[in-house]
Amino acid sequence: MSNATPLKVLVHLATRPGLGAEQIAAFTALAPTVRAEPGCLRYDLHTVADDPDRFVLIEEWASAEALRLHDESAHMVAADAANQAFRAGPAEVVLISPEPVA
């Protein structure tokens, strides 16, 4: 995959029981900063329909470089540290192909 190829990322998140609202609040505070990053095309959090403590973050980035810079940014490093207060475990990050295969 070329560095200039747009990337789509799905991130599965889970909070400890009853702490879903903390995830939403943290995301709401962080999202405007991330959405303003160069190369951010989409950054949207969704709840899993039957579980208020599970989420899917849908991200789209203009390039692998934009995603790398996002991951290394000071605000993401700080958010990752703060998220440990309510997360049930590490995020599951899934990089998907930019176009459907079927």
Coordinates of C-alpha atoms in Angstrom, one line a residue:
M1 CA 0.0 0.0 0.0
S2 CA 1.5 3.3 -1.1
N3 CA 2.1 6.0 1.6
A4 CA -0.3 8.3 -0.3
T5 CA -3.2 5.7 -0.4
P6 CA -6.1 6.7 1.8
L7 CA -6.5 4.4 4.8
K8 CA -9.6 3.2 6.6
V9 CA -9.3 2.1 10.2
L10 CA -11.8 0.5 12.5
V11 CA -11.0 0.6 16.2
H12 CA -12.9 -1.6 18.7
L13 CA -13.0 -0.1 22.2
A14 CA -14.5 -1.4 25.4
T15 CA -14.9 0.3 28.8
R16 CA -15.2 -1.3 32.1
P17 CA -18.9 -1.9 33.0
G18 CA -20.8 1.3 33.4
L19 CA -18.1 3.6 32.2
G20 CA -19.2 4.1 28.6
A21 CA -20.2 7.7 29.3
E22 CA -16.6 8.4 30.2
Q23 CA -15.4 7.1 26.8
I24 CA -18.0 9.4 25.1
A25 CA -16.9 12.4 27.1
A26 CA -13.2 11.8 26.4
F27 CA -13.9 11.3 22.7
T28 CA -16.1 14.4 22.5
A29 CA -13.3 16.5 24.0
L30 CA -10.6 15.0 21.7
A31 CA -12.4 14.7 18.4
P32 CA -12.2 18.4 17.3
T33 CA -8.4 18.4 17.7
V34 CA -8.1 15.1 15.7
R35 CA -10.5 16.2 13.0
A36 CA -8.4 19.3 12.5
E37 CA -5.2 17.3 11.9
P38 CA -3.8 17.3 8.3
G39 CA -5.0 14.2 6.5
C40 CA -7.9 13.4 8.8
L41 CA -10.9 12.6 6.6
R42 CA -13.2 10.9 9.2
Y43 CA -13.1 10.4 12.9
D44 CA -16.4 9.1 14.3
L45 CA -17.3 7.1 17.4
H46 CA -20.3 4.7 17.4
T47 CA -21.7 2.7 20.2
V48 CA -22.3 -1.0 19.7
A49 CA -26.1 -1.2 19.5
D50 CA -26.7 -3.6 22.4
D51 CA -23.8 -2.6 24.7
P52 CA -23.3 1.0 26.0
D53 CA -19.8 0.1 27.1
R54 CA -18.5 -1.1 23.6
F55 CA -17.7 1.2 20.7
V56 CA -16.4 1.3 17.2
L57 CA -14.3 4.2 16.1
I58 CA -14.3 4.7 12.3
E59 CA -11.3 6.6 11.0
E60 CA -10.2 7.6 7.5
W61 CA -6.8 9.1 6.8
A62 CA -5.4 10.6 3.6
S63 CA -2.2 8.6 3.9
A64 CA -0.1 6.3 6.1
E65 CA 2.0 9.3 7.0
A66 CA -1.0 11.2 8.2
L67 CA -2.1 8.3 10.4
R68 CA 1.5 7.8 11.7
L69 CA 1.7 11.5 12.7
H70 CA -1.8 11.2 14.3
D71 CA -0.7 8.2 16.4
E72 CA 2.5 10.0 17.5
S73 CA 0.9 13.3 18.3
A74 CA 1.1 14.7 21.9
H75 CA -2.7 14.8 22.2
M76 CA -3.0 11.1 21.3
V77 CA -0.2 10.0 23.6
A78 CA -2.0 11.9 26.4
A79 CA -5.4 10.5 25.5
D80 CA -4.0 6.9 25.4
A81 CA -2.7 7.4 28.9
A82 CA -5.9 9.0 30.2
N83 CA -8.1 6.3 28.6
Q84 CA -6.6 3.7 30.9
A85 CA -8.8 5.1 33.7
F86 CA -12.0 3.7 32.1
R87 CA -11.0 1.2 29.3
A88 CA -11.4 -2.5 29.9
G89 CA -8.3 -3.2 27.8
P90 CA -6.3 -2.1 24.8
A91 CA -8.0 -1.0 21.7
E92 CA -8.2 -3.5 18.8
V93 CA -7.1 -1.6 15.6
V94 CA -8.1 -3.0 12.3
L95 CA -6.7 -1.5 9.1
I96 CA -9.1 -2.3 6.2
S97 CA -8.7 -2.0 2.5
P98 CA -9.7 1.4 1.1
E99 CA -12.2 -0.1 -1.3
P100 CA -14.7 -2.9 -0.9
V101 CA -13.7 -6.2 -2.5
A102 CA -17.3 -7.3 -3.2

